[in-house]
DNA sequence: GTTTAAACGAGACGGTACGTCCAGTCTTGAA
DNA sequence: TTCAAGACTGGACGTACCGTCTCGTTTAAAC
């Protein structure tokens, strides 16, 4: 009834092989077959744990990513955001970036996987920003009513860059984007009058 | 030296079959083999034109998209942007949306294809926004120095939504996003003084 | 290290399908693809066993031929040879003959396959004749020093007929050829004196 | 109505390319496509002249072979035969041998081609031997009633060797085979009594 | 200790698609 | 009408993975 317990070394071997192979051949160029061969593990053992290549990769990624995720708290929204963005952007280089792109690719073609990715990776990042915003909101730095939109403005351009030009994710771009998000955060999220009369402020009063 | 010229009817048949099949089985469920069978065209003929399934789809998509692409000119940035976004968002439903997601997935896994996608699809959309921004800038509606950032703020969240939750792309989200972009456009793109005099809040008053 | 053992039923299915298809469409008209389809076996499974269509056919042929191969022992060389030749010639009709011709064709174009054909089919037939000759030699019926030449005289004309006119392989031709081989067997394999004395004709008298 | 006449240079180019390619890649490894490419001639031009690769090769071969074909007339059957066989055997080396094997392969799988091969190549060789035999018969050197059988004994083993072991076609084998044919030629083609009584000669008397 | 049951490697299995090659035909423009 | 060029359909090639299925062996908990 109990049977032989799963060997944790097998899990590790799979993760290790997966990451190596992505580094060498890209996500596309990796097959379950190759992971099995490289890891010295049978295909059966992999399929016992993961339903698809995507899940293998997500597992490998999560095992790595779990360590990080800082939520700076400097008392200043701009500094907090900037720190988070710089950290996040710089993490999109190398194998890690390749893996992220691959996971996104998988999610784009498979709703169930999209769900999974959201749960295991995306949500945590969004929550980190949400926490920063909550603190800033208490300090009166945020006028905009929707955290979610602000978060979209943070990560949307990041994934967009990952899609078209990963090289764009520099510290400079992080700063530019931070300032843009700040501008929105300070706004009320409703169109101001375009007449620009000095009394426009009164409409809110 | 001349040889028999390519038959344009073949190009059309390929495009038509590709779109039909994506509609029926999704991008994943389409194979070059199936496209050839459905279109009554030989695989050779397809490979002569396109290097991969992605290119076939991109070509089919581009042939459709070429017809549209409105650049509203109402004399008001908010209205122009909103119109474009609503139009674009509503175009991400159904087969077209599925196709866009698939193309993005492909681009995420293949740099060469990413390039191609940029050239044939992305650039045109960005240019449409760029034109709208240029007109608004002349009218004094845009203070932010970088068109590119503003454009990133328009399309970044769109692709981000396509990745995680395509259902998010409603007219309402278009409006919310438009206002956010406007807020940034009106800003100077540089952080406001953070000297944090207790009266700083009054500047808005 | 052990792995799942090969399924002998697969071997059989391949052989059966191969023979059926040769009967229906001729060797030329058979493809690996068709063998796989007809046998309900994957192409992989076939290529795991055989490197080419030729090998598949040879295997099928050999599996059949293995059952037969009589070596008559009547105590008389002529009768033994005649029986073997009649049996062999009559076996070159219908599908079997077509198959033999095809195997020969394959061998003519591929040295490695020639080798294989020799090992698996030809050698056994030659050995059958060799055995007959050995017994006859003990009885003093064979003067010619070379078994191999005598065997060549048996099978050479057979393949030659298969090449140019398979219909020639009648019982009558078997008899004629048998007598010719006998004539050589009784000779010493060296030219008789050609001193050409006018009386040399008398030696036969 | 007359149109442009065919360019004989095209015929030559085809033949030349065909022979070159057979030499380089073997008959198997030659395609109409390759012949066209190598010769700088369009596929159309080839198909206008020849119905198949086999016919191209037969044409190329015939253009070469037409020059030779000696029918020695030394006044002695053995010498005539030996000369012919040595000449013929030595001609089966190199490209020529490869071509002959290929033509045979083609004939084995295609009755129409077999016919053609017979007409254009085989018949002439048989006739050469037939002529030699006729002269010998007049000199009383041939007792056997059937020229055709004797000819089969000459060429059968040759093709047989070509099939299984072309290296066998040495001058020595030519001699051995010649002697065997001679033995048959001197026989009556009917089985002698095996009792070997000295009176056996009388049965014919 | 012995059972017992699951995990393990190896690798065969039916499928499906891949991207390539060649056959034989057709279509262009030039000679 | 031929010619070189090259597009065209059709079909098979041999390969690569997929996810599943035996095999024989190993391992640890339950008896």
CSV table of N, CA, C and O (backbone and C1' of nucleotides) in Angstrom, one decimal, chain E residues 5-29:
chain,number,residue,atom,x,y,z
E,5,DA,P,-0.2,-5.2,-2.2
E,5,DA,O5',0.1,-3.8,-2.7
E,5,DA,C5',0.5,-2.7,-1.8
E,5,DA,C4',1.5,-1.8,-2.4
E,5,DA,C3',1.3,-1.6,-3.9
E,5,DA,O3',1.5,-0.2,-4.2
E,5,DA,C1',3.5,-2.2,-3.5
E,6,DA,P,0.6,0.5,-5.4
E,6,DA,O5',1.4,1.8,-5.6
E,6,DA,C5',1.9,2.5,-4.5
E,6,DA,C4',3.4,2.8,-4.7
E,6,DA,C3',3.7,3.4,-6.0
E,6,DA,O3',4.4,4.7,-5.7
E,6,DA,C1',5.2,1.6,-5.5
E,7,DA,P,4.7,5.7,-6.9
E,7,DA,O5',6.3,5.5,-7.1
E,7,DA,C5',7.1,5.8,-6.0
E,7,DA,C4',8.5,5.4,-6.4
E,7,DA,C3',9.0,6.1,-7.7
E,7,DA,O3',10.2,6.7,-7.5
E,7,DA,C1',9.3,3.7,-7.8
E,8,DC,P,10.8,7.6,-8.6
E,8,DC,O5',11.7,6.6,-9.3
E,8,DC,C5',12.9,6.1,-8.7
E,8,DC,C4',13.5,5.1,-9.6
E,8,DC,C3',13.8,5.4,-11.0
E,8,DC,O3',15.1,5.9,-11.2
E,8,DC,C1',13.1,3.2,-10.8
E,9,DG,P,15.4,6.6,-12.6
E,9,DG,O5',16.0,5.3,-13.5
E,9,DG,C5',17.4,4.9,-13.4
E,9,DG,C4',17.6,3.9,-14.5
E,9,DG,C3',17.4,4.5,-15.9
E,9,DG,O3',18.5,4.8,-16.7
E,9,DG,C1',16.1,2.5,-15.5
E,10,DA,P,19.5,3.8,-17.4
E,10,DA,O5',18.5,3.0,-18.3
E,10,DA,C5',18.8,1.6,-18.5
E,10,DA,C4',17.7,0.9,-19.3
E,10,DA,C3',17.6,1.4,-20.7
E,10,DA,O3',18.2,0.4,-21.6
E,10,DA,C1',15.5,1.0,-19.8
E,11,DG,P,18.6,0.7,-23.1
E,11,DG,O5',17.2,0.5,-23.8
E,11,DG,C5',16.6,-0.8,-23.7
E,11,DG,C4',15.2,-0.6,-24.1
E,11,DG,C3',15.0,0.1,-25.5
E,11,DG,O3',14.1,-0.6,-26.2
E,11,DG,C1',13.5,0.9,-23.9
E,12,DA,P,14.4,-0.9,-27.7
E,12,DA,O5',13.0,-1.6,-28.2
E,12,DA,C5',12.6,-2.7,-27.6
E,12,DA,C4',11.1,-2.7,-27.5
E,12,DA,C3',10.4,-2.3,-28.8
E,12,DA,O3',9.3,-3.3,-29.0
E,12,DA,C1',9.6,-0.8,-27.1
E,13,DC,P,8.6,-3.3,-30.3
E,13,DC,O5',7.4,-2.2,-30.1
E,13,DC,C5',6.3,-2.6,-29.3
E,13,DC,C4',5.3,-1.4,-29.2
E,13,DC,C3',5.0,-0.8,-30.6
E,13,DC,O3',3.8,-1.4,-31.1
E,13,DC,C1',5.2,0.8,-28.8
E,14,DG,P,3.3,-1.0,-32.5
E,14,DG,O5',2.4,0.3,-32.2
E,14,DG,C5',1.1,0.1,-31.6
E,14,DG,C4',0.4,1.4,-31.6
E,14,DG,C3',0.0,2.0,-32.9
E,14,DG,O3',-1.3,2.6,-32.8
E,14,DG,C1',1.4,3.5,-31.8
E,15,DG,P,-2.1,3.2,-34.0
E,15,DG,O5',-2.0,4.7,-33.8
E,15,DG,C5',-0.8,5.3,-33.8
E,15,DG,C4',-0.9,6.7,-33.3
E,15,DG,C3',-1.0,7.7,-34.5
E,15,DG,O3',-2.0,8.7,-34.2
E,15,DG,C1',1.1,8.0,-33.3
E,16,DT,P,-2.6,9.6,-35.3
E,16,DT,O5',-1.5,10.8,-35.4
E,16,DT,C5',-1.4,11.6,-34.2
E,16,DT,C4',-0.3,12.6,-34.5
E,16,DT,C3',-0.3,13.2,-35.9
E,16,DT,O3',-0.3,14.6,-35.6
E,16,DT,C1',1.8,12.4,-35.5
E,17,DA,P,-0.8,15.6,-36.8
E,17,DA,O5',0.6,16.3,-37.2
E,17,DA,C5',1.3,17.0,-36.3
E,17,DA,C4',2.7,17.1,-36.7
E,17,DA,C3',3.0,17.7,-38.0
E,17,DA,O3',3.5,19.1,-37.8
E,17,DA,C1',4.4,15.8,-37.6
E,18,DC,P,4.0,20.0,-38.9
E,18,DC,O5',5.5,19.6,-38.9
E,18,DC,C5',6.2,19.6,-37.7
E,18,DC,C4',7.6,19.0,-38.0
E,18,DC,C3',8.3,19.6,-39.2
E,18,DC,O3',9.2,20.6,-38.7
E,18,DC,C1',8.5,17.2,-39.1
E,19,DG,P,9.3,22.0,-39.4
E,19,DG,O5',10.3,21.7,-40.6
E,19,DG,C5',11.7,21.3,-40.3
E,19,DG,C4',12.3,20.6,-41.5
E,19,DG,C3',12.3,21.3,-42.8
E,19,DG,O3',13.6,21.2,-43.4
E,19,DG,C1',11.4,19.2,-43.1
E,20,DT,P,14.0,21.8,-44.7
E,20,DT,O5',14.3,20.5,-45.6
E,20,DT,C5',15.0,19.4,-45.0
E,20,DT,C4',15.2,18.3,-45.9
E,20,DT,C3',15.4,18.7,-47.4
E,20,DT,O3',16.6,18.0,-47.8
E,20,DT,C1',13.6,17.2,-47.3
E,21,DC,P,17.3,18.3,-49.2
E,21,DC,O5',16.7,17.1,-50.2
E,21,DC,C5',16.8,15.8,-49.8
E,21,DC,C4',16.0,14.9,-50.7
E,21,DC,C3',16.2,15.3,-52.2
E,21,DC,O3',16.6,14.1,-52.8
E,21,DC,C1',13.9,15.0,-51.6
E,22,DC,P,17.4,14.3,-54.2
E,22,DC,O5',16.3,13.8,-55.3
E,22,DC,C5',15.8,12.5,-55.1
E,22,DC,C4',14.4,12.4,-55.8
E,22,DC,C3',14.4,12.9,-57.2
E,22,DC,O3',14.4,11.7,-58.1
E,22,DC,C1',12.4,13.5,-56.0
E,23,DA,P,14.2,11.8,-59.6
E,23,DA,O5',12.6,11.6,-59.7
E,23,DA,C5',11.9,10.5,-59.1
E,23,DA,C4',10.5,10.5,-59.5
E,23,DA,C3',10.3,10.8,-61.0
E,23,DA,O3',9.4,9.8,-61.5
E,23,DA,C1',9.1,12.4,-59.7
E,24,DG,P,9.4,9.5,-63.0
E,24,DG,O5',8.4,10.6,-63.6
E,24,DG,C5',7.0,10.5,-63.2
E,24,DG,C4',6.3,11.8,-63.5
E,24,DG,C3',6.4,12.3,-65.0
E,24,DG,O3',5.1,12.6,-65.4
E,24,DG,C1',6.8,14.0,-63.4
E,25,DT,P,4.8,13.1,-66.9
E,25,DT,O5',4.1,14.5,-66.6
E,25,DT,C5',3.1,14.6,-65.6
E,25,DT,C4',2.8,16.1,-65.4
E,25,DT,C3',2.6,16.9,-66.6
E,25,DT,O3',1.3,17.6,-66.5
E,25,DT,C1',4.1,18.1,-65.1
E,26,DC,P,0.7,18.4,-67.7
E,26,DC,O5',1.1,19.9,-67.3
E,26,DC,C5',0.7,20.4,-66.0
E,26,DC,C4',1.2,21.8,-65.8
E,26,DC,C3',1.0,22.7,-67.0
E,26,DC,O3',0.5,23.9,-66.5
E,26,DC,C1',3.3,22.8,-66.2
E,27,DT,P,-0.2,25.0,-67.5
E,27,DT,O5',0.8,26.2,-67.3
E,27,DT,C5',1.2,26.6,-66.0
E,27,DT,C4',2.2,27.7,-66.1
E,27,DT,C3',2.1,28.6,-67.3
E,27,DT,O3',2.4,29.9,-66.8
E,27,DT,C1',4.2,27.7,-67.2
E,28,DT,P,1.7,31.2,-67.6
E,28,DT,O5',2.9,32.0,-68.2
E,28,DT,C5',3.7,32.8,-67.3
E,28,DT,C4',5.2,32.7,-67.6
E,28,DT,C3',5.7,33.4,-68.8
E,28,DT,O3',5.8,34.8,-68.4
E,28,DT,C1',7.0,31.5,-68.3
E,29,DG,P,5.9,35.9,-69.5
E,29,DG,O5',7.4,35.7,-70.0
E,29,DG,C5',8.5,36.1,-69.1
E,29,DG,C4',9.7,35.8,-69.9
E,29,DG,C3',9.9,36.6,-71.2
E,29,DG,O3',11.2,37.0,-71.3
E,29,DG,C1',10.1,34.2,-71.5
